[in-house]
mmCIF file of C-alpha atoms and ligand atoms in Angstrom:
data_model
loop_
_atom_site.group_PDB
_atom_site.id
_atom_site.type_symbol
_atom_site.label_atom_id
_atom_site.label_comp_id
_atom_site.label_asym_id
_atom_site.label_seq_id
_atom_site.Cartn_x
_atom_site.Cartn_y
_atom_site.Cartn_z
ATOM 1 C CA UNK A 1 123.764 100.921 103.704
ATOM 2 C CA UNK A 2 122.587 97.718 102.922
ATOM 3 C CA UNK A 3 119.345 95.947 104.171
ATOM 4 C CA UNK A 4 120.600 93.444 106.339
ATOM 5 C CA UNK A 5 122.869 96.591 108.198
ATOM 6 C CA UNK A 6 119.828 99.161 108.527
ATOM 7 C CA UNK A 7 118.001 96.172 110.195
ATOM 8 C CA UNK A 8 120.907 95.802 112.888
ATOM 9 C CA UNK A 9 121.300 99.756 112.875
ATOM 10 C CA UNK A 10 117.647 100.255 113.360
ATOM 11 C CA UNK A 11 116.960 97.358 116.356
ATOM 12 C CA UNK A 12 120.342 99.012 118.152
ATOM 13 C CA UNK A 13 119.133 102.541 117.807
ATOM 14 C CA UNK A 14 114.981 101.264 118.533
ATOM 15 C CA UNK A 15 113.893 102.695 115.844
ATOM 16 C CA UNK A 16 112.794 99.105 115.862
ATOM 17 C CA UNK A 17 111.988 97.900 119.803
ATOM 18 C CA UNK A 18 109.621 95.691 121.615
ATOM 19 C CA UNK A 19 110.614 92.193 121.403
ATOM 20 C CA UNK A 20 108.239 90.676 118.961
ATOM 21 C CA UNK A 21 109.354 93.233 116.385
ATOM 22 C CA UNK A 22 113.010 92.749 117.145
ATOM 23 C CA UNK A 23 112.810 88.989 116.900
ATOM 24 C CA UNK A 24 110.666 89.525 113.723
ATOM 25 C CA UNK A 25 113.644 91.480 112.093
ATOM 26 C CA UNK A 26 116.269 89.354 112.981
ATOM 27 C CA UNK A 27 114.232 86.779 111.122
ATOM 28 C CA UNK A 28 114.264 89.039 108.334
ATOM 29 C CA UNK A 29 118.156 90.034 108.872
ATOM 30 C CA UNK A 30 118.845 86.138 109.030
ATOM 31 C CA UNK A 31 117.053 85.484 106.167
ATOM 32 C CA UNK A 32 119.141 88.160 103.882
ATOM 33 C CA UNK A 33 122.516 86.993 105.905
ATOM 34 C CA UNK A 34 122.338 83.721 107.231
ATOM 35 C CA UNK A 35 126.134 82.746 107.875
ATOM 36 C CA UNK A 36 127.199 82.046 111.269
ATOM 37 C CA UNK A 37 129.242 85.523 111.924
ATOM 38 C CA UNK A 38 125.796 87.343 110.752
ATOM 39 C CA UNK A 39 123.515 85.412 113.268
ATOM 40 C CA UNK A 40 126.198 86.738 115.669
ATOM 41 C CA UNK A 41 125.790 90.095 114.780
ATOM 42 C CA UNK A 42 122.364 90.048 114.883
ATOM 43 C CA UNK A 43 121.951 88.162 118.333
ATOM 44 C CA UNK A 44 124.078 91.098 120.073
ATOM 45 C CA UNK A 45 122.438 94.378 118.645
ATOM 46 C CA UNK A 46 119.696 93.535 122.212
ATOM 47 C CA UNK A 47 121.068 91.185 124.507
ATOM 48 C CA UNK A 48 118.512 90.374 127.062
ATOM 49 C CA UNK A 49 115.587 89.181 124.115
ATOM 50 C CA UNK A 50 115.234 85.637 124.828
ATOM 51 C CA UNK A 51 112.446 85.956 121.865
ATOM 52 C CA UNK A 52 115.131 86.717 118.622
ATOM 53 C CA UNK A 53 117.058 83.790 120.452
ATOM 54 C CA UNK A 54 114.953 81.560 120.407
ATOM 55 C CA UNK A 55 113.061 82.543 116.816
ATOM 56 C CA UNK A 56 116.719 82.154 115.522
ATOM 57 C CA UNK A 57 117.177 78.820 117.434
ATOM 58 C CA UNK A 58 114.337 78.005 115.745
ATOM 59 C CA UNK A 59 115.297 79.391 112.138
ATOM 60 C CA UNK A 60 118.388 77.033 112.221
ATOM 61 C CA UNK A 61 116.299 74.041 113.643
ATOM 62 C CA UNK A 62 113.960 73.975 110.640
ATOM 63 C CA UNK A 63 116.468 75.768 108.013
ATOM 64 C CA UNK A 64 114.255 78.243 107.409
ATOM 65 C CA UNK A 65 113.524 81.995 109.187
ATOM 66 C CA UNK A 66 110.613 82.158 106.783
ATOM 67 C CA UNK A 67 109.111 79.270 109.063
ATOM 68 C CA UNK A 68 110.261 80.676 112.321
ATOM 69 C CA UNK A 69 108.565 83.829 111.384
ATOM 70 C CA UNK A 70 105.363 82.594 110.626
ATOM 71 C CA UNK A 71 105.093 80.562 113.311
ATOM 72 C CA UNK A 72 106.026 83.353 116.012
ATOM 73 C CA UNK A 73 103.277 85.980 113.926
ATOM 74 C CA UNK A 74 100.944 83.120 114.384
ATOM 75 C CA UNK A 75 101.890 82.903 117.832
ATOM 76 C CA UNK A 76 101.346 86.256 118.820
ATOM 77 C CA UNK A 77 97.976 86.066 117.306
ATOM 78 C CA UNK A 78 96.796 83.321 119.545
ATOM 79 C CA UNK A 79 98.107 85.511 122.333
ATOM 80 C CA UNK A 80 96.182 88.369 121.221
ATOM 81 C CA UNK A 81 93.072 86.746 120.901
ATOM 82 C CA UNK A 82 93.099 85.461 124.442
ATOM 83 C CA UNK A 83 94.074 88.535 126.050
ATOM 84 C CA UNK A 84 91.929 90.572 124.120
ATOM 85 C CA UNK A 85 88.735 88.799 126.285
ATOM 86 C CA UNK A 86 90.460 90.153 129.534
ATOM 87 C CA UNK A 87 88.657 93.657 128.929
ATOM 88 C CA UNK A 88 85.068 94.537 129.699
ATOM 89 C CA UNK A 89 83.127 97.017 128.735
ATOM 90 C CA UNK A 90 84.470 101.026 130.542
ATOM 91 C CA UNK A 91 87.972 99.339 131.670
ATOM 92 C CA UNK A 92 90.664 101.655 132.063
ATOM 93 C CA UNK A 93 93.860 99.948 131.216
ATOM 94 C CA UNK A 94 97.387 100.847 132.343
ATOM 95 C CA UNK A 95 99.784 100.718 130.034
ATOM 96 C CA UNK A 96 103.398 101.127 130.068
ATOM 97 C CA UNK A 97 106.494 101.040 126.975
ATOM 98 C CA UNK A 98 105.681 99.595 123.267
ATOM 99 C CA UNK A 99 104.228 96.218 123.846
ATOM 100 C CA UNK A 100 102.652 95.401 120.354
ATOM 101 C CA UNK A 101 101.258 92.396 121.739
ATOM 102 C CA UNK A 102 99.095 94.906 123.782
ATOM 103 C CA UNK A 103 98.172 96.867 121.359
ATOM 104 C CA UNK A 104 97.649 93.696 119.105
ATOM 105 C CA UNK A 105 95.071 92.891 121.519
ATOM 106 C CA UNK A 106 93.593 95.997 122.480
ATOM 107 C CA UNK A 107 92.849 96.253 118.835
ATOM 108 C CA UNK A 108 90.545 92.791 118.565
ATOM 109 C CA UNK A 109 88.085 94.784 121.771
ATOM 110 C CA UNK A 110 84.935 95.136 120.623
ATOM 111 C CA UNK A 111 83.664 97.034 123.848
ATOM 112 C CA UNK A 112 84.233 100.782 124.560
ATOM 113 C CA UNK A 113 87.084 101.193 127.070
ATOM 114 C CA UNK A 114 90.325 104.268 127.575
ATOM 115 C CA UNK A 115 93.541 103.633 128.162
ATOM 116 C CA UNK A 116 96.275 105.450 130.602
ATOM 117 C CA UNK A 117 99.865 105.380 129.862
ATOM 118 C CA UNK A 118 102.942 106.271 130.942
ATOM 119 C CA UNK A 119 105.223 108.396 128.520
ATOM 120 C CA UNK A 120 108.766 106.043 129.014
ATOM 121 C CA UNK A 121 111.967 108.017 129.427
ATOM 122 C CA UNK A 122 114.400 107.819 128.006
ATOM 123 C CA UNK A 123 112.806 107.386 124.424
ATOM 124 C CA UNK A 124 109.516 107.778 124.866
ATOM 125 C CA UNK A 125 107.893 104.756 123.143
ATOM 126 C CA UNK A 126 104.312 105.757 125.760
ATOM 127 C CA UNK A 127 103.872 108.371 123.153
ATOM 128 C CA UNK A 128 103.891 105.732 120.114
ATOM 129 C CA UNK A 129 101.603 103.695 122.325
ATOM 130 C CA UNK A 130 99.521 106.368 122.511
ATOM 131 C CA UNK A 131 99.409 107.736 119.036
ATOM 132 C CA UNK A 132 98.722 104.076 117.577
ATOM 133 C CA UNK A 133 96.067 103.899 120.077
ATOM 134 C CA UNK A 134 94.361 106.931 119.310
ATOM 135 C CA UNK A 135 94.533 106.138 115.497
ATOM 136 C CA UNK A 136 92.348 103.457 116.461
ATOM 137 C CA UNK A 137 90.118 105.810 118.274
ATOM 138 C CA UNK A 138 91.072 104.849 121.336
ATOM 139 C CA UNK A 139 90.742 108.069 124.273
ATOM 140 C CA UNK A 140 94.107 108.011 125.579
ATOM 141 C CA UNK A 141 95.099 110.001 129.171
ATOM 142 C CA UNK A 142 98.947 110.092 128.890
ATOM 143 C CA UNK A 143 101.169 110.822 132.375
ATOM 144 C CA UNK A 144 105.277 111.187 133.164
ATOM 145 C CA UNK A 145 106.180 108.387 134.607
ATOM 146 C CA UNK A 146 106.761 109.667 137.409
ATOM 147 C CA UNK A 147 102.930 110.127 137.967
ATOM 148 C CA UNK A 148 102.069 106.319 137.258
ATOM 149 C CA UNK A 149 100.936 106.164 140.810
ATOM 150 C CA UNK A 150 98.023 108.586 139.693
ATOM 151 C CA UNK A 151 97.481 106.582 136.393
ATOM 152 C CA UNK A 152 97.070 103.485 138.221
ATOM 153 C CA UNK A 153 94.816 104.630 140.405
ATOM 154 C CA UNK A 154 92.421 105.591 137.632
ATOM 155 C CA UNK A 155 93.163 102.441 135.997
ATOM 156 C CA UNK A 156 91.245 99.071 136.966
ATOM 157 C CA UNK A 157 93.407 96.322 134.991
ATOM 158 C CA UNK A 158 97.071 96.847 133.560
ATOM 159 C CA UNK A 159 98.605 95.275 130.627
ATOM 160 C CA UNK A 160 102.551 94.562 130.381
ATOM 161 C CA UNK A 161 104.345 93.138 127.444
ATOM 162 C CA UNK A 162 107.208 91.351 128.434
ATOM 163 C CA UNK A 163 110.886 90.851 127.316
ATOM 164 C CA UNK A 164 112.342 88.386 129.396
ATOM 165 C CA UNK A 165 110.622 85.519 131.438
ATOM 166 C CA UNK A 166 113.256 83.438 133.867
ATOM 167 C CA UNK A 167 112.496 79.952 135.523
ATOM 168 C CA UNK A 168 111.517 81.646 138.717
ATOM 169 C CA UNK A 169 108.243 82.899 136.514
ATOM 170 C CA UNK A 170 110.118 86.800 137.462
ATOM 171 C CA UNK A 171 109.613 88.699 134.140
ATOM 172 C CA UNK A 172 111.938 91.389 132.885
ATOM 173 C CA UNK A 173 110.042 94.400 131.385
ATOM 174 C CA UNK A 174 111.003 97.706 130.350
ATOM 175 C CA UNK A 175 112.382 99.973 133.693
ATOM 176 C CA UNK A 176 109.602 101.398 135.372
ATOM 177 C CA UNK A 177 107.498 97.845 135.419
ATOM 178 C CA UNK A 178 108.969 97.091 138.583
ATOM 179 C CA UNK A 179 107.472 100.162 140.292
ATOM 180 C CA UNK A 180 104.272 100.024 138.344
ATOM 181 C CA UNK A 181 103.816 96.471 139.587
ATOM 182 C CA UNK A 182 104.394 97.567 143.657
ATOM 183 C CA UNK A 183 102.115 100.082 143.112
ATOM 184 C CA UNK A 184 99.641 97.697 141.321
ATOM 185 C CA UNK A 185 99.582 95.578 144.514
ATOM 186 C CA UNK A 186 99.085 98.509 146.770
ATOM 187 C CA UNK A 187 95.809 99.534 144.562
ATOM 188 C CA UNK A 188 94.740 95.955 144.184
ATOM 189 C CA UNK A 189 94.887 96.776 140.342
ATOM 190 C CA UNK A 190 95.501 93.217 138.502
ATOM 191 C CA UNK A 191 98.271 92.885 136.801
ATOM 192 C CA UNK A 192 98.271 90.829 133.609
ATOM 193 C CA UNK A 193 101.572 90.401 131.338
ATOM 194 C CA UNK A 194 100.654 89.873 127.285
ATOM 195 C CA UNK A 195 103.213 87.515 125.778
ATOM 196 C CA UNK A 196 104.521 84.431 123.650
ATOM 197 C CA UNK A 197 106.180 82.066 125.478
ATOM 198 C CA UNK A 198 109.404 82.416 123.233
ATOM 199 C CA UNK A 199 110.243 85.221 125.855
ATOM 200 C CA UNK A 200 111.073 82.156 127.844
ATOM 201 C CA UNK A 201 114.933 81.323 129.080
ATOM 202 C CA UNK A 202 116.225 79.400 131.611
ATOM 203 C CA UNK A 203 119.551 81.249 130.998
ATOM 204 C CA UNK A 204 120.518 83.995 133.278
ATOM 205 C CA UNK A 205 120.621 87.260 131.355
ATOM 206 C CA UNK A 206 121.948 90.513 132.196
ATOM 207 C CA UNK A 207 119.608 93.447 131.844
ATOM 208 C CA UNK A 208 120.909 95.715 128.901
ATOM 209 C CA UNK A 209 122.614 98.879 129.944
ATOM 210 C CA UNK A 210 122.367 101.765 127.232
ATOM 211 C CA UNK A 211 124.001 104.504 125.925
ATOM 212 C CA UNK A 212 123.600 107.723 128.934
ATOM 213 C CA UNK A 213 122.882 109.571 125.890
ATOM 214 C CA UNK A 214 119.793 108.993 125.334
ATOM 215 C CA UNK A 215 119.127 110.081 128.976
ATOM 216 C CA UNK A 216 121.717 113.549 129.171
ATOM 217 C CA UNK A 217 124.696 114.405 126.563
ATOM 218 C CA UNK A 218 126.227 115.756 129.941
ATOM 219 C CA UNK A 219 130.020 116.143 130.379
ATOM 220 C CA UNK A 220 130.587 116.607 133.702
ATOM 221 C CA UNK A 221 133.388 113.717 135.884
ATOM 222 C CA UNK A 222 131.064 113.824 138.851
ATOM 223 C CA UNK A 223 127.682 112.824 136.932
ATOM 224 C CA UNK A 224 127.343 109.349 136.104
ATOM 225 C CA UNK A 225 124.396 108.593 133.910
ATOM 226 C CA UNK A 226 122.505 104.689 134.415
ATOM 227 C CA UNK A 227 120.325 103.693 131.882
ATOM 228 C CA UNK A 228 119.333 100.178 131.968
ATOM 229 C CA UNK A 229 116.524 99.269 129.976
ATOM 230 C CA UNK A 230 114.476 96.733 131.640
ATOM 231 C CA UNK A 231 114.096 95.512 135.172
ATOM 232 C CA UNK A 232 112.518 93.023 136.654
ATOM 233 C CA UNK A 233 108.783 92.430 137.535
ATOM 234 C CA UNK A 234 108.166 89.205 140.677
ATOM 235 C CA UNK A 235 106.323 86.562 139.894
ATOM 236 C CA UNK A 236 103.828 87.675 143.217
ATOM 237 C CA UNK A 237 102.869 90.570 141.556
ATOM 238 C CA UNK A 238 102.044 89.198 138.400
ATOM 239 C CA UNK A 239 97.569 87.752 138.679
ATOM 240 C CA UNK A 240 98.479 85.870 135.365
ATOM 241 C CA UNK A 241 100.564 85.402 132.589
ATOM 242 C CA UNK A 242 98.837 85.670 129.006
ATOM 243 C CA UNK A 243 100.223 83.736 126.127
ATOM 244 C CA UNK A 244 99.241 81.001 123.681
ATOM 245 C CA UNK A 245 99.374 78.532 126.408
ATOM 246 C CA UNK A 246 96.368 80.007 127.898
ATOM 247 C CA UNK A 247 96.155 82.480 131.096
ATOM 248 C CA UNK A 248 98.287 81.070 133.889
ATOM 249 C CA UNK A 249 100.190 82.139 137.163
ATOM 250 C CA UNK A 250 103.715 82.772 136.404
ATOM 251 C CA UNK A 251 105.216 79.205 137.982
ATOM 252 C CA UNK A 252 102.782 76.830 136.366
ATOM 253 C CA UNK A 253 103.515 79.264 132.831
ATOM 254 C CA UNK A 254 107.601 78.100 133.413
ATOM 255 C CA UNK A 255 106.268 74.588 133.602
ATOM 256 C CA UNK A 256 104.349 74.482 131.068
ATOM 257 C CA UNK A 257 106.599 76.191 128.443
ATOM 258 C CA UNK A 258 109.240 73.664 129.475
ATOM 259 C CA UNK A 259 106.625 70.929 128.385
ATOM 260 C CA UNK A 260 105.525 72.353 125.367
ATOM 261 C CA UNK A 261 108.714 74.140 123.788
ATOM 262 C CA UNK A 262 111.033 71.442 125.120
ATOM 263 C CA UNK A 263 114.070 72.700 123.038
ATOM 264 C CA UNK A 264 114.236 76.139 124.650
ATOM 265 C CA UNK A 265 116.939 76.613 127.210
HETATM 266 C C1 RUB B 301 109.886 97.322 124.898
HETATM 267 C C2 RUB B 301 109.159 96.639 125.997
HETATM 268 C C3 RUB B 301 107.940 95.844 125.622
HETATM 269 C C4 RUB B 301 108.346 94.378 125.389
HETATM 270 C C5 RUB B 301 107.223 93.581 124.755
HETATM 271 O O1 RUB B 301 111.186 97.757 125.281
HETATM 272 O O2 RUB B 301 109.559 96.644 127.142
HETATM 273 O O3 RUB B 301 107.004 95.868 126.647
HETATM 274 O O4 RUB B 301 109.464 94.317 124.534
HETATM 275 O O5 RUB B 301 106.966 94.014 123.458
HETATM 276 P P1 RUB B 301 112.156 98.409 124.182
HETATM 277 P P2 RUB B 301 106.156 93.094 122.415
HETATM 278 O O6 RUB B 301 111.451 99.610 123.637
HETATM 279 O O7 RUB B 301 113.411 98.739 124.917
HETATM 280 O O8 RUB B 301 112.411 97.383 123.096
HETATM 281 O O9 RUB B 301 104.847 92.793 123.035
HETATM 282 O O10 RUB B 301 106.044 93.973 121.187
HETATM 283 O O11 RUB B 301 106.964 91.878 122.193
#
């Protein structure tokens, strides 16, 4: 197989996930394929990543995914930086998915703190979370999902990547961040998402439904398995929205994107 086909193979399967990463790959894929019916192909392998849109927007705009790519590392960075200052010294953070931008940040803390997270069913990227975590020597309490309500109680400040962002400042994580951020209001936990504002889109997009087989291989007429991948955290649950653009409330984050990135749709 060649490269530009175990990119699209690899972002469909996860094998590479989390949006940053995807949209960093389809740089790469666009960069080894860049005709119109591979940009296609590359746009569909996740459809509701408003970040690989709009780094491939991007890519076109300046005729170069090199540039694109840069500039979205560089990005991410900035975003790091900031939200690394969030933590003080013995927080517990609550985790949840892959979010590299989390653990981009997590990594720049220079004060001792633990982290508990959630394992992530179907595919279990909490356990990736957690081993890159405690390769940095991070102490790591790991939970089912299903007990998140215990690992936010323990916790004192969760951290969410992000996939999606709509104009309503709502913003689409993996499933299970809806829950996570009810039950973060009920504990009066803050709840801060970690992102670049390329996640942005005024365009309404459907959340991805997956293959049921990475929930059950089951062959039975009367099961029907669901799998969507993300759903969808409100913008009154979220205390602030961390990207490059600073630490804002999810409304005044919409506006300002639309000011400073004035070519996204
Ligand atoms: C990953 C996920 C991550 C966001 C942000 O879902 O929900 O929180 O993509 O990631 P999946 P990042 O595993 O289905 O891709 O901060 O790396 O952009």
């Amino acid at each position: 197989m060649d490269e530009f086909n175990k990119i699209i193979k690899d972002i469909k399967s996860l094998k590479i996930q989390g949006a940053t990463n995807i949209a960093l790959n389809g740089l790469k894929a666009m960069q080894l394929k860049p005709d119109y019916k591979s940009i296609k192909l590359i746009l569909k392998t996740r459809p509701t990543e408003p970040c690989l849109q709009n780094a491939i927007k991007y890519a076109k705009e300046v005729e170069n995914p090199k540039i694109s790519y840069n500039y979205l590392r560089n990005m991410d960075k900035r975003v790091e930086n900031i939200a690394s200052k969030l933590i003080k010294k013995n927080s517990k953070i609550f985790t949840h998915c892959h979010s590299s931008t989390v653990i981009g940040a997590l990594k720049l803390v220079n004060v001792k703190f633990s982290v508990n997270n959630t394992e992530t069913r179907p595919l279990y990227q909490g356990r990736k979370t957690a081993n890159e975590l405690a390769k940095m020597g991070i102490k790591v309490n790991h939970y089912v999902d299903s007990a998140a309500e215990d690992a936010i109680k323990n916790s004192n400040i969760i951290l969410l990547g992000a996939d999606y962002i709509n104009s309503e400042g709502n913003v689409y994580n993996k499933i299970g961040s809806y829950a996570i951020s009810e039950l973060a209001k009920k504990h009066k936990t803050p709840l801060f998402i970690i992102t670049n504002s390329w996640k942005y889109s005024s365009k309404k997009l459907k959340i991805e439904n997956r293959d049921s087989k990475e929930i059950w291989d089951v062959a039975n007429k009367n099961i029907t398995i669901k799998n969507p991948a993300f759903d969808i955290i409100p913008n009154k649950n979220i205390k602030g929205i961390v990207s490059e653009l600073g630490v804002l409330k999810p409304k005044k984050f919409v506006n300002k994107v639309k000011k400073e990135y004035s070519w996204i749709k």
